[in-house]
Coordinates of C-alpha atoms and ligand atoms in Angstrom, one line a residue:
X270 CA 23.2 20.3 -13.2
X271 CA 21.6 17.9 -11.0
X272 CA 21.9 17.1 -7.3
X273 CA 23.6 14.2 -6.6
X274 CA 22.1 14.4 -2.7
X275 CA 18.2 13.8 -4.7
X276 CA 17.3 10.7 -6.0
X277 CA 15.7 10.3 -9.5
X278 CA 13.4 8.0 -8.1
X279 CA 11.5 7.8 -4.5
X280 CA 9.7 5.0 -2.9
X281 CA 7.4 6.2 0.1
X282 CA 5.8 3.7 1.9
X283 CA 4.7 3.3 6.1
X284 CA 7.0 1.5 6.5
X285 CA 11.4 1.8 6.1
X286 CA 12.2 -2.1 4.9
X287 CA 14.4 -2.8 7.4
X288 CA 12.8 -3.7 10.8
X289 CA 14.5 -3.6 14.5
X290 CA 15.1 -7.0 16.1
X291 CA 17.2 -8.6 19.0
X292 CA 19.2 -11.3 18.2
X293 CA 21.1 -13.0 21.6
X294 CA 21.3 -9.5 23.4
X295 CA 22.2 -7.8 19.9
X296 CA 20.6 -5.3 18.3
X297 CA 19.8 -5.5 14.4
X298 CA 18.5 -4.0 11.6
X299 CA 17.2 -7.4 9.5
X300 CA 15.3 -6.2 6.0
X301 CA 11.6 -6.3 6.3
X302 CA 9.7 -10.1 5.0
X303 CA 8.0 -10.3 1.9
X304 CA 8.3 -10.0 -2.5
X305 CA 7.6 -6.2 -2.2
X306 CA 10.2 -5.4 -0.3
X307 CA 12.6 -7.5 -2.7
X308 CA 11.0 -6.1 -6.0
X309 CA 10.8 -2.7 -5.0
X310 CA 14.7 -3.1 -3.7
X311 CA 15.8 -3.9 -7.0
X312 CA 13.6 -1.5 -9.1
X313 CA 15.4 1.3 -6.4
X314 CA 18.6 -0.3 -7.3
X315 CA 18.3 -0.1 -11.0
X316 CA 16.8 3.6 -11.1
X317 CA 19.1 5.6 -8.5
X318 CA 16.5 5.2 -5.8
X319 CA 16.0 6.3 -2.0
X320 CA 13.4 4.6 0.3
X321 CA 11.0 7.3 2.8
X322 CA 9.3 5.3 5.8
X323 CA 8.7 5.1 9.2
X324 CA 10.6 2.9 11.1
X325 CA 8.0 1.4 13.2
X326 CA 6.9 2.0 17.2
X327 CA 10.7 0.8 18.4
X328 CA 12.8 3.4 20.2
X329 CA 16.0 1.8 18.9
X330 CA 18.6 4.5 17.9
X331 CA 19.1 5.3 14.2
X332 CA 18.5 3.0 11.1
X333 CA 21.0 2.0 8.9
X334 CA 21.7 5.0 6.5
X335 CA 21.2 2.2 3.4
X336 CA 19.9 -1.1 2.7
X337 CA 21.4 -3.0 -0.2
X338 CA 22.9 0.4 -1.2
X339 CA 19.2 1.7 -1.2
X340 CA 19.2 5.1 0.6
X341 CA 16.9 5.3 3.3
X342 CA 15.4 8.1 4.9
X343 CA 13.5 7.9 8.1
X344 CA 10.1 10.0 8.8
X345 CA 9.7 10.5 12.9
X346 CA 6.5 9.7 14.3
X347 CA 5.7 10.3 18.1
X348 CA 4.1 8.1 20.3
X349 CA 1.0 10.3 20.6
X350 CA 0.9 10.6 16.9
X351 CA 1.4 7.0 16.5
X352 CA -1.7 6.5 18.9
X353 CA -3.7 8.5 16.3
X354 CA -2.8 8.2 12.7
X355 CA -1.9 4.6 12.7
X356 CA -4.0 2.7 15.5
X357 CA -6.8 5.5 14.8
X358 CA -7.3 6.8 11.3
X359 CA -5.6 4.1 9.4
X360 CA -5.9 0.9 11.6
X361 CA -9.3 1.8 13.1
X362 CA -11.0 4.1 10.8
X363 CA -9.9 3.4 7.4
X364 CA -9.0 -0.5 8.0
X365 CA -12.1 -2.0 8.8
X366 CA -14.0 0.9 6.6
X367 CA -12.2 -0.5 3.5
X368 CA -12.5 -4.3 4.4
X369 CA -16.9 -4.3 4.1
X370 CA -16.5 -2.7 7.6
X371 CA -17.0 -6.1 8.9
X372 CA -16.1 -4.1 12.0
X373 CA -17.3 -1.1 12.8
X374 CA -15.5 2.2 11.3
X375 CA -14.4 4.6 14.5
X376 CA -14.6 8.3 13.1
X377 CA -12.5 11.0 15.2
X378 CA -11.6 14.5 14.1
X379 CA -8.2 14.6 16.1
X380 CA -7.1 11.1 14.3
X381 CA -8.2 12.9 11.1
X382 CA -6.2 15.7 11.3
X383 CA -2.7 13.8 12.6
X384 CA -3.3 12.0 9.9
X385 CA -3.4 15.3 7.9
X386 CA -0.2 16.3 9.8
X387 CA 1.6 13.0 8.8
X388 CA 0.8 13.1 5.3
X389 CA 2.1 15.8 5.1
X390 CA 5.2 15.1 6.8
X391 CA 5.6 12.0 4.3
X392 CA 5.1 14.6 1.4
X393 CA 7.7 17.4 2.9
X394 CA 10.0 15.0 2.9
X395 CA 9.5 13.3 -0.3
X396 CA 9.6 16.8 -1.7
X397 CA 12.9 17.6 -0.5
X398 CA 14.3 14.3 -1.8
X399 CA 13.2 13.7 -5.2
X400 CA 15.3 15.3 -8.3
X401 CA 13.8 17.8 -10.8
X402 CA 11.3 16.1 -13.2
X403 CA 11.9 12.4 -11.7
X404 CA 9.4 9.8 -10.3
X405 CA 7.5 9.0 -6.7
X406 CA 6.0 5.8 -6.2
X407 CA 3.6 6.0 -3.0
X408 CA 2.2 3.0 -1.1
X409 CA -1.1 2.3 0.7
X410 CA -3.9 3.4 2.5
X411 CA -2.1 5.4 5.3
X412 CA -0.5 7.7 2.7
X413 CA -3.9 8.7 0.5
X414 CA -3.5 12.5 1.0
X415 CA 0.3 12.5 0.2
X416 CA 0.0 12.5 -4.0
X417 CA -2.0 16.1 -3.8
X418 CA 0.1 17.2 -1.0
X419 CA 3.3 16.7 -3.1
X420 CA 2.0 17.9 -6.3
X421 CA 1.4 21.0 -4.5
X422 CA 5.0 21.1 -3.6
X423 CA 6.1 19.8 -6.6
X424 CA 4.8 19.7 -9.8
X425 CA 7.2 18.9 -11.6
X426 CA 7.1 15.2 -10.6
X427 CA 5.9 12.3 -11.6
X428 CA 3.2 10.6 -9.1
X429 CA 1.9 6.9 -8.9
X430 CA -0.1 5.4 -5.7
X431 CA -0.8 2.0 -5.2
X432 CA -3.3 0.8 -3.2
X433 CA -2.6 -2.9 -1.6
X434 CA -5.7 -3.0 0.1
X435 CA -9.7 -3.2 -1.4
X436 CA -11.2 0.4 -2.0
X437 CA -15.0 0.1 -0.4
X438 CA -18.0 0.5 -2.4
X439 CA -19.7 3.5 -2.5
X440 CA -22.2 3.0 0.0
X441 CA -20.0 2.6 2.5
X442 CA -17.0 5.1 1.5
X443 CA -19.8 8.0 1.7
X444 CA -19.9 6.8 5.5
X445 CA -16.2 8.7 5.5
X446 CA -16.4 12.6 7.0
X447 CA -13.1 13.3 4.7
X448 CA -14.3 11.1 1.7
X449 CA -14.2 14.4 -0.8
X450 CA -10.6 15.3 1.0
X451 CA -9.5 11.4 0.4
X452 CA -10.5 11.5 -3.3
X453 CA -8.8 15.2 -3.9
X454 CA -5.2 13.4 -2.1
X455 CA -5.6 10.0 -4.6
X456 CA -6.5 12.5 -7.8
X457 CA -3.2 14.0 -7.4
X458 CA -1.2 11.0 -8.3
X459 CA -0.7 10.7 -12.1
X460 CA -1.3 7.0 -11.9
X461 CA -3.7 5.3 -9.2
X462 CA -3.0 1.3 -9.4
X463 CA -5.6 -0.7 -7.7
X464 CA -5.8 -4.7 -7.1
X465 CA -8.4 -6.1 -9.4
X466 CA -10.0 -4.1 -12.8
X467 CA -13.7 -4.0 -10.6
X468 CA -12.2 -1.9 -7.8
X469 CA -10.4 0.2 -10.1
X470 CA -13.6 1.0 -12.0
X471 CA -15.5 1.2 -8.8
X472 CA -12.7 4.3 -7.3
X473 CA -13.5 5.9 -11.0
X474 CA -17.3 5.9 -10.6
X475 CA -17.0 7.3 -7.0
X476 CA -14.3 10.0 -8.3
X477 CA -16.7 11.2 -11.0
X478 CA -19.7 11.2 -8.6
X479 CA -18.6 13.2 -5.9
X480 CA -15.9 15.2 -6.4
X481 CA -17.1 16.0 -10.1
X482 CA -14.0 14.1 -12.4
X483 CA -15.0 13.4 -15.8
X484 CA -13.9 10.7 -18.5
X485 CA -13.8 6.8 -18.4
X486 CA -13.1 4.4 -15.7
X487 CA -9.4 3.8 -16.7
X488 CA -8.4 8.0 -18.0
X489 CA -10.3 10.8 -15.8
X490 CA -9.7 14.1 -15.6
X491 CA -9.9 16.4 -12.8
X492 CA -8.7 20.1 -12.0
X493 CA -7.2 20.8 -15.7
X494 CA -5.1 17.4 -15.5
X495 CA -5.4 14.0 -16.6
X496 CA -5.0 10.8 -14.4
X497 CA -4.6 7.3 -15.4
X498 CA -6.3 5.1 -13.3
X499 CA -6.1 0.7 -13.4
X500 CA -5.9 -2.7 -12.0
X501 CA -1.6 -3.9 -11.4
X502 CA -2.6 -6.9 -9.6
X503 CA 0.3 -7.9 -6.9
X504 CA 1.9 -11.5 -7.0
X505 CA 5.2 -13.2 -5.5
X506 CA 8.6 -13.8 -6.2
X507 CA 7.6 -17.2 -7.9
X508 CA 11.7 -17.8 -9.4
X509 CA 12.6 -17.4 -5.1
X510 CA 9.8 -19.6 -3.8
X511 CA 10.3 -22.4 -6.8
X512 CA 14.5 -22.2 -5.7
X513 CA 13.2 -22.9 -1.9
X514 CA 10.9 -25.5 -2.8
X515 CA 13.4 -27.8 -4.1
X516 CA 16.0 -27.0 -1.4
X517 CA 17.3 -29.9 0.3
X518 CA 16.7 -28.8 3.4
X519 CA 13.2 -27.4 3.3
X520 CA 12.4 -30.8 1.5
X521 CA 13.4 -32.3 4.6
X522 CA 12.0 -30.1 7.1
X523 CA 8.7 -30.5 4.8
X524 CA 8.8 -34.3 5.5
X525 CA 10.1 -33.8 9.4
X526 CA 7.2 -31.7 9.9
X527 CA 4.4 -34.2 8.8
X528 CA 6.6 -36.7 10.5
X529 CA 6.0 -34.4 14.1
X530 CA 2.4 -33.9 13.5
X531 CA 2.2 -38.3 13.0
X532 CA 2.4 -38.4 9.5
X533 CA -1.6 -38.0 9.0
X534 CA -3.1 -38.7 6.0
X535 CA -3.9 -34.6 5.2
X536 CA -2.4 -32.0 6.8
X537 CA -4.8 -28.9 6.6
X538 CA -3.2 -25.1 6.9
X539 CA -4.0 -21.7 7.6
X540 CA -1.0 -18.6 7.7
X541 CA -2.9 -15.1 7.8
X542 CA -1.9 -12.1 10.0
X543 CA -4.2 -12.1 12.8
X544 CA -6.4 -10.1 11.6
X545 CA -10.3 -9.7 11.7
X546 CA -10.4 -9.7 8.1
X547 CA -8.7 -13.1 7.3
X548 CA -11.8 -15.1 8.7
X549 CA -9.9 -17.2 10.7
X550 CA -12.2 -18.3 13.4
X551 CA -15.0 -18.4 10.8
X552 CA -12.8 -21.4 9.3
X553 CA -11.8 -22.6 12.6
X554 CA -15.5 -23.3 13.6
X555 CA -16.0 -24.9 10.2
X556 CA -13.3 -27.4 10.5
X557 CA -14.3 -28.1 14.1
X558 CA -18.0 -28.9 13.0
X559 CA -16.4 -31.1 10.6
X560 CA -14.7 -33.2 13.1
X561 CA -18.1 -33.4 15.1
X562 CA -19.9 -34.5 12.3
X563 CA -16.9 -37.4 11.1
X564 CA -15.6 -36.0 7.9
X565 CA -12.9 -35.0 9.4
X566 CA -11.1 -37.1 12.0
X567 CA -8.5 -37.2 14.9
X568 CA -5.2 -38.5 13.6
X569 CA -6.1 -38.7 10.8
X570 CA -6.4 -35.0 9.8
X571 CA -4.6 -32.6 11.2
X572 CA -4.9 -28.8 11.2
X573 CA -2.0 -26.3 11.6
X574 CA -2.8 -22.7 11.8
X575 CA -0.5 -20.1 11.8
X576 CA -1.6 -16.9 13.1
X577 CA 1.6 -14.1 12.8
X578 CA 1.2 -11.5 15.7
X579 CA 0.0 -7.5 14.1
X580 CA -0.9 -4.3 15.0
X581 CA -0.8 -5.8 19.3
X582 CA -1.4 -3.0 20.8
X583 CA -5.0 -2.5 19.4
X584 CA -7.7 -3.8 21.2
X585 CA -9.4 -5.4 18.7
X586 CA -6.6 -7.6 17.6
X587 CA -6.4 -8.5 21.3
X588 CA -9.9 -9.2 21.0
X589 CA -9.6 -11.4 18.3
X590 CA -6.6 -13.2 19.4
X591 CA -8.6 -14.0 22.8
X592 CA -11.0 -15.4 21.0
X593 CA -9.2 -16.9 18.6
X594 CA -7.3 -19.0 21.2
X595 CA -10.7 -19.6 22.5
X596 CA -12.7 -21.6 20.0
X597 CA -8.8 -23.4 19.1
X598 CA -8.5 -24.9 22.6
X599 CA -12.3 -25.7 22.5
X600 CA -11.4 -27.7 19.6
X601 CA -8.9 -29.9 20.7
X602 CA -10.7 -30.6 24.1
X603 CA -13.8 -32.1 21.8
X604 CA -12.0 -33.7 19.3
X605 CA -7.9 -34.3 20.2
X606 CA -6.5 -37.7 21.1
X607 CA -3.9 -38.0 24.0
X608 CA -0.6 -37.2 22.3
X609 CA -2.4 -36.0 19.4
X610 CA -4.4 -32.5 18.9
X611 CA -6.6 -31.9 15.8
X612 CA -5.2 -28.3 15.6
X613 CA -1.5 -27.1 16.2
X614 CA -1.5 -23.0 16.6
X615 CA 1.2 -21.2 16.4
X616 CA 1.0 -17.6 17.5
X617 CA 4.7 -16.5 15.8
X618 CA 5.9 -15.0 13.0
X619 CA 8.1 -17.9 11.3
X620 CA 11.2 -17.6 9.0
X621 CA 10.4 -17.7 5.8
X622 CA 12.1 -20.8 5.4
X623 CA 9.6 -22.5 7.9
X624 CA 7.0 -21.0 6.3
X625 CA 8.0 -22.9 3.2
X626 CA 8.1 -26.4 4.6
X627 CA 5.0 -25.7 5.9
X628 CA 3.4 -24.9 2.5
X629 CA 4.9 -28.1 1.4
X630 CA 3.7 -30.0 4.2
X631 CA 0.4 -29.4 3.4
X632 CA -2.4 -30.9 1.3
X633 CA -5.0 -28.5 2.2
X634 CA -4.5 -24.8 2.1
X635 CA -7.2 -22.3 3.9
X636 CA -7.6 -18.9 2.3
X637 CA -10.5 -17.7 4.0
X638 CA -10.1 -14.0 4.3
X639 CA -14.1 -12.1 4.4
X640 CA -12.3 -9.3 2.4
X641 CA -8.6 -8.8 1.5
X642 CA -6.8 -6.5 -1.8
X643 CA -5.1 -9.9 -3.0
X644 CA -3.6 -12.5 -0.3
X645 CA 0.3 -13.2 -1.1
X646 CA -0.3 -16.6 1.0
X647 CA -2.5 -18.3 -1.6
X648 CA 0.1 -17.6 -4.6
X649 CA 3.2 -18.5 -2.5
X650 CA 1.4 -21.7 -1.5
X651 CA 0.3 -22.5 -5.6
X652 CA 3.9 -21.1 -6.9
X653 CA 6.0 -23.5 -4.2
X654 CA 3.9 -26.7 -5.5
X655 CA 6.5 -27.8 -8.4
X656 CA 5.1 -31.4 -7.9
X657 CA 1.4 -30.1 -8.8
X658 CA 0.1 -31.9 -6.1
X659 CA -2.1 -30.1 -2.9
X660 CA -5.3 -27.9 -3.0
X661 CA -6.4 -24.3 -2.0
X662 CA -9.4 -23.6 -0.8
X663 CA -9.5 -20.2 -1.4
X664 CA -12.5 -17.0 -0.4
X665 CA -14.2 -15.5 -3.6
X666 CA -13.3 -12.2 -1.5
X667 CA -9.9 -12.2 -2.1
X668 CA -8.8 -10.6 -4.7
X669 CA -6.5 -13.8 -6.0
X670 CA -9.5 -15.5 -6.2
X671 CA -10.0 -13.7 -9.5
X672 CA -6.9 -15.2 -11.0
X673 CA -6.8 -18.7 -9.2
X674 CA -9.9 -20.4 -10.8
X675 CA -8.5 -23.7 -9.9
X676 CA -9.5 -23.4 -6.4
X677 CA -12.3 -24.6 -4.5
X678 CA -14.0 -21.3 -3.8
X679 CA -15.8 -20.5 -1.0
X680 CA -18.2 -17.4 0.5
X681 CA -16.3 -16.7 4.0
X682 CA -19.6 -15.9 5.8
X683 CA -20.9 -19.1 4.9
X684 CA -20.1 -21.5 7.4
X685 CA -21.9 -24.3 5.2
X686 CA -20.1 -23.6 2.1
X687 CA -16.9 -23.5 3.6
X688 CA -17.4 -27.3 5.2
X689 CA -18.5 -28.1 1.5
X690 CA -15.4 -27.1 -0.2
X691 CA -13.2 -28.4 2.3
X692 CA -14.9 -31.9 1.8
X693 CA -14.4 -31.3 -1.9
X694 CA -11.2 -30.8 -1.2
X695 CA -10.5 -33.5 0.4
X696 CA -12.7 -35.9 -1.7
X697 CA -11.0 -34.7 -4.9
X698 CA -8.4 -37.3 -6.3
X699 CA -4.8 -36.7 -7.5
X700 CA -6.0 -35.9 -11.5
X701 CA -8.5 -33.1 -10.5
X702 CA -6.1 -31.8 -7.8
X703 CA -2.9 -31.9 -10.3
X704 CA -5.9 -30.3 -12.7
X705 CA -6.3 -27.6 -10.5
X706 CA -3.0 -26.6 -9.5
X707 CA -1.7 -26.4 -12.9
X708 CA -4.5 -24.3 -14.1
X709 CA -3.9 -22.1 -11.0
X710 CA 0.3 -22.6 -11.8
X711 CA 0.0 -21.6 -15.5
X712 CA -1.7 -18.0 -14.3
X713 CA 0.8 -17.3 -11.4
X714 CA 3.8 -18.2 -13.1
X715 CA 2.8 -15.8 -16.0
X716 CA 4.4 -12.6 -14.1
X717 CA 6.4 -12.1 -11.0
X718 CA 6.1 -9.4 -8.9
X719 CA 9.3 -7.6 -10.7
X720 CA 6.6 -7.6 -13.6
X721 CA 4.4 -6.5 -11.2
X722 CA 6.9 -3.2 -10.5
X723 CA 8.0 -3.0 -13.8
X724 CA 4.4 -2.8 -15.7
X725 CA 3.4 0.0 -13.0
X726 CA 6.1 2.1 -13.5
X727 CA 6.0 1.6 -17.8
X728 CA 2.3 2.9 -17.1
X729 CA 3.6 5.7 -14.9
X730 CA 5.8 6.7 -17.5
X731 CA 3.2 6.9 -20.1
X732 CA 2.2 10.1 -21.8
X733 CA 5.5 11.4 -20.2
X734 CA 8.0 11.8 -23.1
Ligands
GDG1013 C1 -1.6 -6.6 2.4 C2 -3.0 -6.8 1.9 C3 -2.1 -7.8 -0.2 C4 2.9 -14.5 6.8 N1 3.3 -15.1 7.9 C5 4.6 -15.1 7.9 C6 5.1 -14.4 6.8 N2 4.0 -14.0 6.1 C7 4.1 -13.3 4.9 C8 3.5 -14.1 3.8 C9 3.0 -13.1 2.8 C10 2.7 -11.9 3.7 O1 3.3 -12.1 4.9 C11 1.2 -11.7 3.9 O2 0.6 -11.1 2.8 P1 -0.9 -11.2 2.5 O3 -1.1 -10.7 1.1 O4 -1.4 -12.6 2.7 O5 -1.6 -10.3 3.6 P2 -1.4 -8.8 4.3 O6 -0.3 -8.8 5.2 O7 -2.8 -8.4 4.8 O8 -1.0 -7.8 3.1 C12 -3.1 -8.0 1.0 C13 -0.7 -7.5 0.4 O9 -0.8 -6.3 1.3 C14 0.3 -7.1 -0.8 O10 -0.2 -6.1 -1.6 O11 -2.0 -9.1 -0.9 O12 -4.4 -8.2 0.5 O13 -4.0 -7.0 3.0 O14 4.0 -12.7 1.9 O15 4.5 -15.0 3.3 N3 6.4 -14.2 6.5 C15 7.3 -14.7 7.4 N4 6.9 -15.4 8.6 C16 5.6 -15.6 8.9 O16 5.3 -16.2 9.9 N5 8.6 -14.6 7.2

């Protein structure tokens, strides 16, 4: 007889998808942005699934019970713990460690072992939830140790991890103290999905090397059991983002928006999480050299960046947003016009909507990131261009860039290159733009991230039976 209070299949993730917010002096419970929140809800949906996350730093009473008839179960996390296994291990040790350490990785025992202590209060309670013989489906870097932890406590289940973010080379994952203890919490999972084939093969080579696994880079085997390991590279909700490109309404706020920014000629964009990793400042001293040296000019071209507010209470990111806001106000005192700034920042997070109209608005996309697992932002910005027209300018460190060929890549660190492909960008005519984005169209359109979900769990599934 089976339970009816366990589900046959559990999503854990960091976070619940529904997120606190204050609307006019209300309190509510809006579902969290984004395709993964939307594939994985339906995938739940379909298969008798509950959702295990944390609900984020807000003291704000009790989530829902259920979102979209998804059940939802809450893990607690204290402020103190918060403190240490988010801002510390994952946020300030594993983070930057996993992104070419492009900042330095902070190593500290007592965020190592809260870490421990939250993993394995993710695994506890996926253990309690999860019916004989069915399925887990753990998320991201903060929750490495939880597929070994719950194989301990349950065997009988089926594991898969995905990772969203890069996994470092191996001279710079053998910097980690818990690197063997890492690998051991991954190798429990039956399936370990990764962005892009290279990094999968690259987490193989470091599995066999140090903690003794044998096999190939896509089957290993390790303590008596085998473990499937591959490349399920993330994409969007294309069918969603081609409806809201031809809404009315977006349309218009598409055209109202150039019209507000003095209908230039190009309107340039960036939209990354402020985040050390997404090279932002790296592009913004680009395009402000470009201005200086007249391929770029005042009214003419116009720059909009959006930078979405993260992880705020980390000094870092306060760091970077000072700084940030630094070398953007330097910009427009050199090279504005009365009435008429080279760059417009926003410092928000924008309904989706906006974010939208803004995609359309724009000829020029930035993708600049020094090193990110895929970067969502580039294929929303190639799957809302129906018309063909615009151009992305897109970092050979992303992992999209292995999929959208069409765009003018760039090296992020090179502050020459990245002035080179935007003038490329802008030199290139309608033919080898509409080129381009169909090329890059053809590739994105092939699979959606309900695809994305779907092939995951098929390869989960695999030598099941
Ligand atoms: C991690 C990995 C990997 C952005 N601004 C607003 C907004 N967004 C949405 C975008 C996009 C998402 O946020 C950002 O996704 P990215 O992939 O670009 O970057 P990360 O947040 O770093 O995501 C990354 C991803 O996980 C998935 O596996 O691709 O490599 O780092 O969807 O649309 N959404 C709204 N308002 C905004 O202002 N509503």
């Amino acid at each position: 007889m089976s339970d009816p209070s366990r589900a046959d299949f559990v999503v854990v993730a960091n976070r619940l998808p529904v997120q606190h917010s204050m609307s006019q002096g209300n309190e509510e419970w809006r579902p969290s942005p984004g395709g993964l929140v939307s594939a994985l809800t339906s995938v739940l949906q379909s298969r008798n699934g509950l959702w295990i996350g944390w609900l984020g730093v807000s003291e704000h009473g009790e989530p829902p019970a259920t979102y979209e008839g998804i059940p939802l179960k809450a893990v607690s996390i204290s402020r103190g713990e918060y403190d240490d296994y988010y801002l510390g291990f994952s946020n300030a040790t594993l983070w930057p460690l996993y992104h070419d350490a492009i900042r330095a990785p902070t190593f500290h025992r007592h965020w190592w072992h809260t870490y421990e202590d939250i993993n394995m209060r993710f695994a506890t309670a996926a253990a309690e939830a999860v019916a004989p013989g069915g399925t887990v489906w753990i998320h991201d870097y903060q929750l490495q140790l939880v597929p070994n932890m719950l194989r301990q406590l349950r065997p009988d289940v089926r594991i898969g991890f995905f990772l969203h973010i890069p996994f470092p080379p191996s001279e710079l994952f053998m910097q980690l103290p818990w690197r063997r203890e890492i690998l051991a919490g991954l190798l429990g999972a039956d399936l370990i999905g990764f962005q892009v084939p290279h990094v999968a093969s690259n987490f193989s080579r470091i599995a066999r090397r140090l903690v003794g696994a044998t096999g190939t880079d896509s089957i290993l085997n390790f303590e008596g059991r085998t473990i499937r390991v591959g490349a399920f590279p993330i994409t969007v909700d294309s069918a969603q983002i081609i409806a809201l490109a031809s809404d009315p309404g977006i349309r218009e706020r598409a055209l109202e928006i150039r019209r507000d920014l003095g209908n230039p000629e190009v309107v340039l964009l960036g939209v990354d999480r402020l985040d050390y990793t997404k090279g932002i400042q790296q592009r913004i001293n680009a395009l402000t050299e470009l201005y200086a040296d007249g391929s770029l000019s005042g009214g003419k071209h116009v720059v909009v960046q959006v930078a979405v507010p993260s992880r705020e209470s980390d000094a870092h990111y306060d760091l970077e947003r000072h700084n940030l806001e630094q070398v953007v106000s330097e910009m427009n005192g050199d090279h504005g016009l009365v009435g008429s700034p080279v760059i417009h920042y926003l410092h928000q997070n924008l309904p989706f909507d906006e974010l939208l109209a803004l995609y359309l608005a724009a000829d020029i996309m930035l993708v600049t990131p020094f090193r990110d697992g895929m970067n969502l932002v580039a294929k929303e910005y190639v799957a809302c261009r129906t018309d063909l027209t615009g151009k992305l300018v897109l970092s050979e460190f992303a992992g999209a860039a292995a999929e959208l060929r069409g765009a003018f890549m760039v090296n992020p660190h090179d502050l020459e290159g990245i002035k080179e492909a935007i003038r490329l960008a802008l030199k290139a005519g309608p033919k080898e733009a509409k080129a381009r984005m169909s090329r890059m169209r053809r590739k994105t359109l092939r699979r959606d991230v309900y695809d994305w979900a779907q092939s995951f769990l098929a390869a989960l599934q695999q030598g099941t039976a």
